[in-house]
Structure formats: C-alpha cells, structure tokens
Amino acid sequence: MHKQKLIPVLLCISLVTGCGSSPFAPEVSNEKIKYSLVKTTDGYGYISSDGKVVIKPQFSGAKEFSDGLAAVEVTQKDGKKAWGFINHKGEFVIEPKFSRVASFSEKLALVIGEGFKGSYIDRQGNEVIKDGQKNIS
C-alpha cells in the first residue's frame, strides 16, 4: 500500500523539479548570486530568481555559474567558436580563446586550447597546471 502512495508523490516531485538537465531546473550551488541559465532564439543568457533578464541572451553556448564565473561560448567574426568566462555583470573576466572548457571548481577550471592541449587555469586566467605540470612562479 505504501508503494502505491509513493509513486504519485515521486512523479509530482520529478515534474516540478524536472528530470535531467534543463535551463529551468533548480541548480544546487554555493553561489551567493543565483542566476539561472536560459536559452532563447537569440542564444543563451541568464535570469534572476524573479525572472528578470540580467545577462541578455547572446551566447552560442553557456554553463551555470560556478565559483563566481560562468563559461560562455561566442561565435567570433571569422565564424569560429571559442569559450571564455564572464562574471555576474556579464563582463568577460577571461577572454574567449578556448575550444573546450569545464566549469570552475575549487577555483580552477580545465580548459582545452589550440592543438587540444589541456591545462588548468585560475579565476584570473593564469595557467596553474599545464599538461600535468604545476606552474610554480
């Protein structure tokens, strides 16, 4: 009998919170400023918790904010796409120059640059670990 009551409850929870990754699903994060990622016909952007657009949709790709920065992809004048990182004001903190990126975690992000060479960068864009080697300078 308990199983029959539990299934509708779980179904309701999954409908409210969403299944899988969705631009409208709640994000568990340690961010002090909470913005949600949205996609429109103009591209990806961010809205506040009350639904106001805070960073206009303009990016060809984007990830949620993590450690105060969000990875965004832009299409450059030559048609090539590149990833960089913006702050909560929508300003580039790390200019788009990477072919692939991961979100920041513990103040580092894995980035893949030209020639598929990977490295970890800090929140200022400085290479901290390159090809598995720590940069001690």
PDB file of C-alpha atoms in Angstrom, residues 13-28 34-41 43-53 57 62-64:
ATOM      1  CA  ILE A  13       8.365  15.793  -7.497  1.00  0.00           C
ATOM      2  CA  SER A  14      10.008  14.865 -10.803  1.00  0.00           C
ATOM      3  CA  LEU A  15       7.516  17.005 -12.753  1.00  0.00           C
ATOM      4  CA  VAL A  16       8.120  20.020 -10.506  1.00  0.00           C
ATOM      5  CA  THR A  17      11.907  19.774 -10.354  1.00  0.00           C
ATOM      6  CA  GLY A  18      12.439  18.340 -13.835  1.00  0.00           C
ATOM      7  CA  CYS A  19      14.389  15.340 -14.950  1.00  0.00           C
ATOM      8  CA  GLY A  20      17.914  15.696 -16.167  1.00  0.00           C
ATOM      9  CA  SER A  21      19.478  18.971 -17.220  1.00  0.00           C
ATOM     10  CA  SER A  22      17.116  21.792 -18.030  1.00  0.00           C
ATOM     11  CA  PRO A  23      17.651  25.538 -18.244  1.00  0.00           C
ATOM     12  CA  PHE A  24      14.628  25.866 -15.960  1.00  0.00           C
ATOM     13  CA  ALA A  25      15.605  23.239 -13.374  1.00  0.00           C
ATOM     14  CA  PRO A  26      16.841  24.474  -9.996  1.00  0.00           C
ATOM     15  CA  GLU A  27      20.598  24.383  -9.612  1.00  0.00           C
ATOM     16  CA  VAL A  28      22.265  23.365  -6.352  1.00  0.00           C
ATOM     17  CA  LYS A  34      21.806  32.928  -8.119  1.00  0.00           C
ATOM     18  CA  TYR A  35      21.233  33.238 -11.861  1.00  0.00           C
ATOM     19  CA  SER A  36      19.526  30.637 -13.993  1.00  0.00           C
ATOM     20  CA  LEU A  37      20.662  29.774 -17.483  1.00  0.00           C
ATOM     21  CA  VAL A  38      18.066  30.325 -20.219  1.00  0.00           C
ATOM     22  CA  LYS A  39      18.021  29.698 -23.954  1.00  0.00           C
ATOM     23  CA  THR A  40      16.094  31.846 -26.418  1.00  0.00           C
ATOM     24  CA  THR A  41      16.194  32.302 -30.173  1.00  0.00           C
ATOM     25  CA  GLY A  43      21.123  32.405 -27.667  1.00  0.00           C
ATOM     26  CA  TYR A  44      21.951  31.667 -24.053  1.00  0.00           C
ATOM     27  CA  GLY A  45      21.665  34.213 -21.263  1.00  0.00           C
ATOM     28  CA  TYR A  46      20.855  34.441 -17.562  1.00  0.00           C
ATOM     29  CA  ILE A  47      17.848  35.460 -15.488  1.00  0.00           C
ATOM     30  CA  SER A  48      17.477  36.314 -11.800  1.00  0.00           C
ATOM     31  CA  SER A  49      15.317  34.359  -9.371  1.00  0.00           C
ATOM     32  CA  ASP A  50      12.399  36.709 -10.082  1.00  0.00           C
ATOM     33  CA  GLY A  51      12.614  36.022 -13.835  1.00  0.00           C
ATOM     34  CA  LYS A  52      14.265  39.282 -14.927  1.00  0.00           C
ATOM     35  CA  VAL A  53      16.911  39.088 -17.638  1.00  0.00           C
ATOM     36  CA  PRO A  57      20.783  36.016 -24.324  1.00  0.00           C
ATOM     37  CA  ALA A  62      26.833  28.618 -21.796  1.00  0.00           C
ATOM     38  CA  LYS A  63      27.192  26.842 -18.473  1.00  0.00           C
ATOM     39  CA  GLU A  64      25.885  27.631 -14.992  1.00  0.00           C
TER      40      GLU A  64
END
